[in-house]
XYZ file of C-alpha atoms in Angstrom:
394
model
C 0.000 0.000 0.000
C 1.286 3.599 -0.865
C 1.059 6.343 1.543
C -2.041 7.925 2.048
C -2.395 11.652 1.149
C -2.800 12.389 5.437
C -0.424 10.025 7.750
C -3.178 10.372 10.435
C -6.511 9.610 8.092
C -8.856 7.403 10.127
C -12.677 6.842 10.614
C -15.447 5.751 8.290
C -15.141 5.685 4.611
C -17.987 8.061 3.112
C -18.638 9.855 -0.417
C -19.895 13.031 -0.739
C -20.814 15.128 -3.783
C -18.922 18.525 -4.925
C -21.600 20.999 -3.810
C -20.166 24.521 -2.491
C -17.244 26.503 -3.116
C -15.062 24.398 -0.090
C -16.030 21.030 -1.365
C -14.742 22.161 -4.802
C -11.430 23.648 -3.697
C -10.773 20.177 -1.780
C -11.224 18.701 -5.064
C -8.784 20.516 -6.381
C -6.201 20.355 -3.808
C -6.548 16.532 -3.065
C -3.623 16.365 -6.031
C -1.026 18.296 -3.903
C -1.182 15.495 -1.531
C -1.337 12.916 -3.775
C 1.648 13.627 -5.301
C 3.748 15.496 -2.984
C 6.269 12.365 -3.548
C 6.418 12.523 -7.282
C 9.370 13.892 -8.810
C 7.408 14.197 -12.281
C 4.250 15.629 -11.496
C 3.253 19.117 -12.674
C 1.429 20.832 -10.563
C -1.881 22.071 -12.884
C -2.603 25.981 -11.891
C -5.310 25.879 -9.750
C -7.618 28.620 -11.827
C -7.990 26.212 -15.132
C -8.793 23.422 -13.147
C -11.697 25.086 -11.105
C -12.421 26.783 -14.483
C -12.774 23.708 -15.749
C -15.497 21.808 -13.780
C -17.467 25.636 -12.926
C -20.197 25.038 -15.008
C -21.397 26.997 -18.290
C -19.958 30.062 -16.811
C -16.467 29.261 -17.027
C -16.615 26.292 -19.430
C -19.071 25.965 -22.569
C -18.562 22.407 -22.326
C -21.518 22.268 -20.363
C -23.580 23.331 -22.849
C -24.198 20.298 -23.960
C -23.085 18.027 -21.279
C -23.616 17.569 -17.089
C -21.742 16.432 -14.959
C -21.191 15.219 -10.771
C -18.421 15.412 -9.053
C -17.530 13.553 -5.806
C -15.674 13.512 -2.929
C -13.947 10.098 -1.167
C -13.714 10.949 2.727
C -11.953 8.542 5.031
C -13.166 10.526 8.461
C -11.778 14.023 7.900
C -9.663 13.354 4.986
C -10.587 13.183 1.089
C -8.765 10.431 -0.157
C -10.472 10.179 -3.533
C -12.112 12.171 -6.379
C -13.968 11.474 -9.340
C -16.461 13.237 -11.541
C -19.416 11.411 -14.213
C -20.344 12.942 -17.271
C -23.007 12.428 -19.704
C -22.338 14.667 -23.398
C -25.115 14.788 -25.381
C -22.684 14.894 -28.518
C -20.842 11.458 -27.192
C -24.311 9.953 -27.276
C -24.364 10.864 -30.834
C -20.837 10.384 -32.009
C -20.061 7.507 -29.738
C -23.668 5.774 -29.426
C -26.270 5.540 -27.676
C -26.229 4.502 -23.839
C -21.933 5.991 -23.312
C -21.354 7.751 -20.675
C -17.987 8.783 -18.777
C -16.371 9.142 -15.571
C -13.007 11.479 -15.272
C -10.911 13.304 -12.744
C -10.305 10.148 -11.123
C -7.695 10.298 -8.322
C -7.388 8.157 -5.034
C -4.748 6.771 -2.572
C -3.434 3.355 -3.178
C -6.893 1.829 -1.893
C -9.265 -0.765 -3.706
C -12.157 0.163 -1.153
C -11.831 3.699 -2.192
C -11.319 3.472 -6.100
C -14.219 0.748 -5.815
C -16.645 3.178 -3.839
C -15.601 6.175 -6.193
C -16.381 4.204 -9.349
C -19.555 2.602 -8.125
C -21.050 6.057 -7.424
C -20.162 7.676 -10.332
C -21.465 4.330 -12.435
C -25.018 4.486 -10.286
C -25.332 8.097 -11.413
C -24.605 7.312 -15.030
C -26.856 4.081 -15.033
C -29.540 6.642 -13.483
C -29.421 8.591 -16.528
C -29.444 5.872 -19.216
C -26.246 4.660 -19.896
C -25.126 1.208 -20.593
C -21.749 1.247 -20.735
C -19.075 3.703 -18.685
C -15.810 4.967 -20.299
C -12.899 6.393 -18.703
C -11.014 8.303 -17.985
C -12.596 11.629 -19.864
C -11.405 14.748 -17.571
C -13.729 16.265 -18.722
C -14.054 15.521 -22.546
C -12.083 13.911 -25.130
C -10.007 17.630 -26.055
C -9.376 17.851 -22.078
C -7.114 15.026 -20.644
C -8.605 11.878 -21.882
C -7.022 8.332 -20.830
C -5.347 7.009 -17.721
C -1.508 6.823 -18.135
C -0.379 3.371 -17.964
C 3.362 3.851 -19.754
C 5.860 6.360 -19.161
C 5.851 6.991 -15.457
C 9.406 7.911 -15.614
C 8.911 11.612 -17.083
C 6.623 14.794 -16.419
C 4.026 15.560 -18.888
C 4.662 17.954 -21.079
C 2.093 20.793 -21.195
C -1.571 19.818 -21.325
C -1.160 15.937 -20.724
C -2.187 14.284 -17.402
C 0.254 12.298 -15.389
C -1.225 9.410 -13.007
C 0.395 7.277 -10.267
C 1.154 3.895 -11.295
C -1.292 1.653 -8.949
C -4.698 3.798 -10.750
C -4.389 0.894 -13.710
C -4.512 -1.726 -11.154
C -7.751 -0.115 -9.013
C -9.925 0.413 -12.434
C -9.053 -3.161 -13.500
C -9.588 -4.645 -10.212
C -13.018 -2.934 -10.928
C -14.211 -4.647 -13.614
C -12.530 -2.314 -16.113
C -11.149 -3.159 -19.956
C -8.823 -1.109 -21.827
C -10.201 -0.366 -25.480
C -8.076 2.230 -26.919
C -4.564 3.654 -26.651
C -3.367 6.923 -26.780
C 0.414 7.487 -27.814
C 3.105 10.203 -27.346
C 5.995 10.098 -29.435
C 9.097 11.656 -29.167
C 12.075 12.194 -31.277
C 15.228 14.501 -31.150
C 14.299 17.970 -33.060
C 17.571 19.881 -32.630
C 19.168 17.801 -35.844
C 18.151 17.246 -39.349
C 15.189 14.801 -40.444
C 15.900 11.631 -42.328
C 17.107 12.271 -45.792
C 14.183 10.714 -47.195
C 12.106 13.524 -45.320
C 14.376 16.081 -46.508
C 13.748 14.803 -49.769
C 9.944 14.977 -49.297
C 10.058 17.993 -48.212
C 12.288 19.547 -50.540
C 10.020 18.303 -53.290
C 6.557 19.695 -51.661
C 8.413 23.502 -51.827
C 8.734 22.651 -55.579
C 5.278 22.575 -55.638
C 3.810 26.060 -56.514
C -0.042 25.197 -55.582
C 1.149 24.305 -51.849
C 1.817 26.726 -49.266
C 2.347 26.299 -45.947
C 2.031 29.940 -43.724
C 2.544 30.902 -40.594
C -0.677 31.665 -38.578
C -1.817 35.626 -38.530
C -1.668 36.444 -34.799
C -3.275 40.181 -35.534
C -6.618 38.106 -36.878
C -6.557 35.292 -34.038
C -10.112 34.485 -34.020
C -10.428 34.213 -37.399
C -7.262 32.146 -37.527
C -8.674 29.715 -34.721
C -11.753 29.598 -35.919
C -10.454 28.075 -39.794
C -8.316 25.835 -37.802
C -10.838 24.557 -35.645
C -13.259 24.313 -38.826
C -10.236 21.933 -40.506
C -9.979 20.140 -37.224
C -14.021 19.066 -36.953
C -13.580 18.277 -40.264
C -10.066 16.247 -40.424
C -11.036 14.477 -37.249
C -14.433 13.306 -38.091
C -13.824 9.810 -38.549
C -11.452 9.236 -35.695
C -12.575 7.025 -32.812
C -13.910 9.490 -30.012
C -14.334 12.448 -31.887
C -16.700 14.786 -30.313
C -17.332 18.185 -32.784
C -16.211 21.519 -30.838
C -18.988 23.713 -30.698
C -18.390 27.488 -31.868
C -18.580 28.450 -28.013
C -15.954 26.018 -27.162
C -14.032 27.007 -30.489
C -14.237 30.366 -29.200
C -13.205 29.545 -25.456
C -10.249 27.252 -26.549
C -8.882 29.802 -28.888
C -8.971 32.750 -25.573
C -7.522 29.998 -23.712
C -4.594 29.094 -26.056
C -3.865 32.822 -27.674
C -1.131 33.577 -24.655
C 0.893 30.525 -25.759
C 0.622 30.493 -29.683
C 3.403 31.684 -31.349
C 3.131 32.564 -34.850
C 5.846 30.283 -36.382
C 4.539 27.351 -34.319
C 1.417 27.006 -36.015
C 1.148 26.182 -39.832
C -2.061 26.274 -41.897
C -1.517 24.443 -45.447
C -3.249 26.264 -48.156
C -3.759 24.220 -51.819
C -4.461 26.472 -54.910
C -5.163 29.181 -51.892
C -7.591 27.011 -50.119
C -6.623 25.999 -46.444
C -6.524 22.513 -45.799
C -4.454 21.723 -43.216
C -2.954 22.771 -40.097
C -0.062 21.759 -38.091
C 0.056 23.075 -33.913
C 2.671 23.340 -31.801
C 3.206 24.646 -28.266
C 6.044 25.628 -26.044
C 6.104 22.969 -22.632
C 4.417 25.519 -20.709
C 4.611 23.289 -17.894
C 8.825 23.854 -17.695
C 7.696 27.955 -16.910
C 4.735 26.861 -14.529
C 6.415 24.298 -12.497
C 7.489 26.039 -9.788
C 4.624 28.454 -9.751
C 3.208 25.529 -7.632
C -0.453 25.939 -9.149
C -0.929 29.337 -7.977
C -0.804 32.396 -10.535
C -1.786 34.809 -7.857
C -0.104 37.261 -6.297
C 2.476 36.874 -8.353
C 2.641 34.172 -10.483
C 0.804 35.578 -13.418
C 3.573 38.452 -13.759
C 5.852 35.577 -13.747
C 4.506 33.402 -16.528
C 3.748 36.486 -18.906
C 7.610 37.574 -18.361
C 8.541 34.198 -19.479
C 6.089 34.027 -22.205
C 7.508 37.226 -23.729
C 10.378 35.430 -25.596
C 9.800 31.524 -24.177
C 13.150 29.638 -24.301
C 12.380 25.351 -23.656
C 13.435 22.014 -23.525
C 10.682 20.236 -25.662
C 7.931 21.403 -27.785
C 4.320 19.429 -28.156
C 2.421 18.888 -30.945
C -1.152 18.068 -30.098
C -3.132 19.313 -33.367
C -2.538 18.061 -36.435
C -5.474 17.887 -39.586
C -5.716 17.388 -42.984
C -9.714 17.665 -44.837
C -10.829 14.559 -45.338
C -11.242 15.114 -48.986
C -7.330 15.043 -49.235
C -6.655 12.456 -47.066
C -4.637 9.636 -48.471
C -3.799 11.478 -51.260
C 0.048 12.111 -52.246
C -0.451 15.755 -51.642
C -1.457 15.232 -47.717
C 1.461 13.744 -46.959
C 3.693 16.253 -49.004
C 2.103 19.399 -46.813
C 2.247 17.482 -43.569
C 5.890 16.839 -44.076
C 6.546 19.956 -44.725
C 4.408 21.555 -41.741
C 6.273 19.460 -39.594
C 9.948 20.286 -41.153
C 9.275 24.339 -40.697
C 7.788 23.586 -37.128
C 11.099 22.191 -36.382
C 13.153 24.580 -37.610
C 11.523 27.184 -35.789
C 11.139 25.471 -32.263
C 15.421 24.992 -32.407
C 15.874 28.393 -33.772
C 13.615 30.664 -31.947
C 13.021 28.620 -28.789
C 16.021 26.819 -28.023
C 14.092 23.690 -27.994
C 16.237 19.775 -28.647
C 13.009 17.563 -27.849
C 9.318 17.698 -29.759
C 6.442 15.441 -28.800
C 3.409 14.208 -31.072
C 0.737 13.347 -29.316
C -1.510 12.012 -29.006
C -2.074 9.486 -31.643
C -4.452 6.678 -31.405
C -2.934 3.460 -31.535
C -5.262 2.418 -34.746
C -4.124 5.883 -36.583
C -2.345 4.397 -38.877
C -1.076 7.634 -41.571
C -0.309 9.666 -38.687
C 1.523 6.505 -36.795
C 3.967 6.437 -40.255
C 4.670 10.244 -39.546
C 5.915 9.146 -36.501
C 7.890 6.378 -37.647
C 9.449 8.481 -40.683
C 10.720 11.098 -38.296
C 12.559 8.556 -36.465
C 9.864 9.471 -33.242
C 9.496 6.352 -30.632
C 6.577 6.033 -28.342
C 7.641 7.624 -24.797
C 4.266 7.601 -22.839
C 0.383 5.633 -23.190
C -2.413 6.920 -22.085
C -5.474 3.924 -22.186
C -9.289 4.270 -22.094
C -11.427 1.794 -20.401
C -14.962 0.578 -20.463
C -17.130 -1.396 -18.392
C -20.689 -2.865 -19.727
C -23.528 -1.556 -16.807
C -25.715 -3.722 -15.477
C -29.601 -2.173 -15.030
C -29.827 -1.335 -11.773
C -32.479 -4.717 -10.354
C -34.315 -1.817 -7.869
C-alpha cells in the first residue's frame, strides 16, 4: 500500500458530492497530496482546473453536457475524487447509452477506487447509460485516458500524469482497456531523415502548396479556420466529439497567450486551407514552480517568461488534414513539410532539442507512419477503459 495523502486519516469511509465553493477547492487540492512524492508531477494551476469543472460560466462544455463530481472521505480526509459525465454529442458520435467518468484520483486503496467508481457508475446508469468509459477529464479535447506507460517523465504541457497503482484499481473494478493513446518523441535539434528532406524539398517545388505561418493580428479568425479543418479532419477518428463554436471560441482565448506565430502552420492548396499543423512551447517547464498558484504573483511571472519563451521540448497536439485530401500524395507532401518548418523554428527561436506528437491513437495508422518516418518512438500511453452496466435490479 502507498502512503495515504494524510499520515493520520482514520474513521469511516464516506462519499460526498462537490456541492459549495469548499467542497470544490478540496477537489482541487486533493492532487497536492497525492503527489507530494512525485518527482514528475506538474502541478496544474489551480484557476484552469476550477475553471474547468465551474459550469457553463467558465466552461461551454456544459452546454451540452452535465456532470457530478464527488468527494472520497476517510473521516476528515478526502482520499479520492472522481467526476461522471453524460455529453449529449458522445451519445451521438459515440452511441447511444456511453457515458464517462473522469478526474479520477485516489490513494493506493481498492475500497476507495471501488466506492468512487460505483457512485459515479449508479449516477450514469440513473441517466441511461449502458456502458461507462474512462477516464474523460472532462471531454475527449481535455485530458482523456489514464496513463499506464511512461511513469518515468513529467508531462509535457496539457497531458495528465497518473500514479502507477490507478491501472490496477480500475481493472480490479471490472474495467477493460479499449483504446490507446500514444506520445511520441524524437530529437528535433538535428536534421530529419534524408528521405524527409527529400519529401520535403520536393513539396516547396510545388507552386499550388503553401504552408504559412498563422496571422496572430486576426486570431479568431485564424482559430476559428483551424478549428473548422480540425471538426472536419477528425471526423472519422474514434472518439471524436465536434467543438462547438462556443468552445471554439473559449479554446482559442484559452490558447492565444501561448501560440506563437511560427509554431502554427495552416496548409493552403491552390489558396484554399486545408491543413494545419500546432505546436506549443512545454508551458509546464515555466509553470512548475509556480506551484499551481498564478496569484499574487505568479501571473507576472509566466507572462515575463512568455515574452520570448526559451524550452526544452515542444508538443504537438493538433494536427489535420480535410478529409477530402486524405490519403492522397499531396497530404502527406504538406504534412511533411508543416512538420519540417515547425522544427526549424522550435530549435531556432526557442532553443528547444526535444518535440512530442501526441496524441495518436494506436489504430491511426497515416499519422503513426509520420511518426515512424521522423525517427519518433513512443515515450508515454495513455489507455481508455470501459465497463458494460448492469440495469440497476431496484
Amino acid at each position: 500500500m502507498s502512503p495515504s495523502p494524510s499520515p493520520t486519516a482514520s474513521g469511516p469511509l464516506s462519499i460526498r458530492p462537490v456541492t459549495s465553493a469548499a467542497d470544490a477547492a478540496r477537489f482541487v487540492d486533493l492532487v497536492w497530496s497525492l503527489y507530494a512524492d512525485d518527482p514528475h508531477w506538474v502541478p496544474p494551476l489551480k484557476t484552469e482546473v476550477h475553471a474547468l469543472i465551474g459550469g457553463i460560466k467558465t466552461n461551454p462544455w456544459f452546454g451540452h453536457a452535465q456532470a457530478q463530481f464527488w468527494l472520497a472521505m476517510r473521516g476528515d480526509t478526502v482520499v479520492g475524487r472522481i467526476s461522471a459525465q453524460v455529453d449529449s454529442l458522445v451519445l451521438t458520435h459515440m452511441g447511444a447509452g456511453t457515458g464517462h467518468w473522469g478526474m479520477f484520483e485516489c490513494i493506493d486503496d481498492q475500497a476507495v477506487a471501488d466506492l468512487l467508481l460505483t457512485t459515479a457508475e449508479d449516477w450514469l446508469r440513473a441517466r441511461g447509460i449502458t456502458r461507462a468509459q474512462g477516464p474523460f477529464s472532462l471531454s475527449v479535447w481535455d485530458e482523456p485516458g489514464l496513463l499506464v506507460q511512461g511513469f518515468e517523465g513529467a508531462p509535457t504541457v496539457m497531458m495528465g500524469h497518473h500514479r502507477n497503482w490507478y491501472e490496477r484499481l480500475v481493472t480490479a473494478h471490472g474495467y477493460a482497456g479499449i483504446k490507446d493513446l500514444h506520445c511520441w518523441s524524437l530529437p528535433i535539434d538535428k536534421p530529419f531523415p534524408e528521405m524527409v528532406q527529400r519529401i520535403v524539398a520536393f513539396s516547396e517545388r510545388n507552386p499550388k502548396l503553401v504552408t504559412r505561418p498563422v496571422d496572430k493580428s486576426r486570431f479568431d479568425a485564424e482559430a476559428a479556420l483551424i478549428l473548422d479543418i480540425l471538426n472536419d479532419a477528425w471526423s472519422d477518428n474514434w472518439g471524436f466529439v465536434p467543438l462547438t463554436p462556443a468552445e471554439i471560441a473559449h479554446v482559442g482565448k484559452k490558447l492565444k497567450p501561448i501560440v506563437f506565430e511560427n509554431l502554427i502552420r495552416i496548409a493552403e492548396l491552390e489558396g484554399e486551407p486545408v491543413g494545419f499543423l500546432i505546436a506549443l512551447p512545454d508551458i509546464n517547464e515555466m509553470t512548475r514552480d509556480l506551484n499551481g498558484r498564478l496569484f499574487p504573483f505568479g501571473w507576472a511571472k509566466l507572462l515575463w517568461r512568455l515574452r520570448h519563451p526559451r524550452v526544452r521540448r515542444i508538443r504537438v497536439p493538433l494536427m489535420g488534414i480535410r478529409k477530402k485530401l486524405q490519403g492522397q500524395r499531396i497530404s502527406s507532401l504538406m504534412a511533411f513539410q508543416m512538420i519540417e518548418y515547425i522544427r526549424r523554428s522550435c530549435v531556432e527561436e526557442f532553443g528547444a532539442i526535444e518535440g512530442e506528437i501526441g496524441w495518436i491513437l494506436d489504430d491511426n495508422g497515416p499519422m503513426r507512419s509520420i511518426a515512424d518516418a521522423i525517427d519518433s518512438h513512443v515515450t508515454r500511453t495513455y489507455r481508455i477503459f470501459e465497463r458494460p452496466l448492469v440495469p440497476s435490479q431496484d
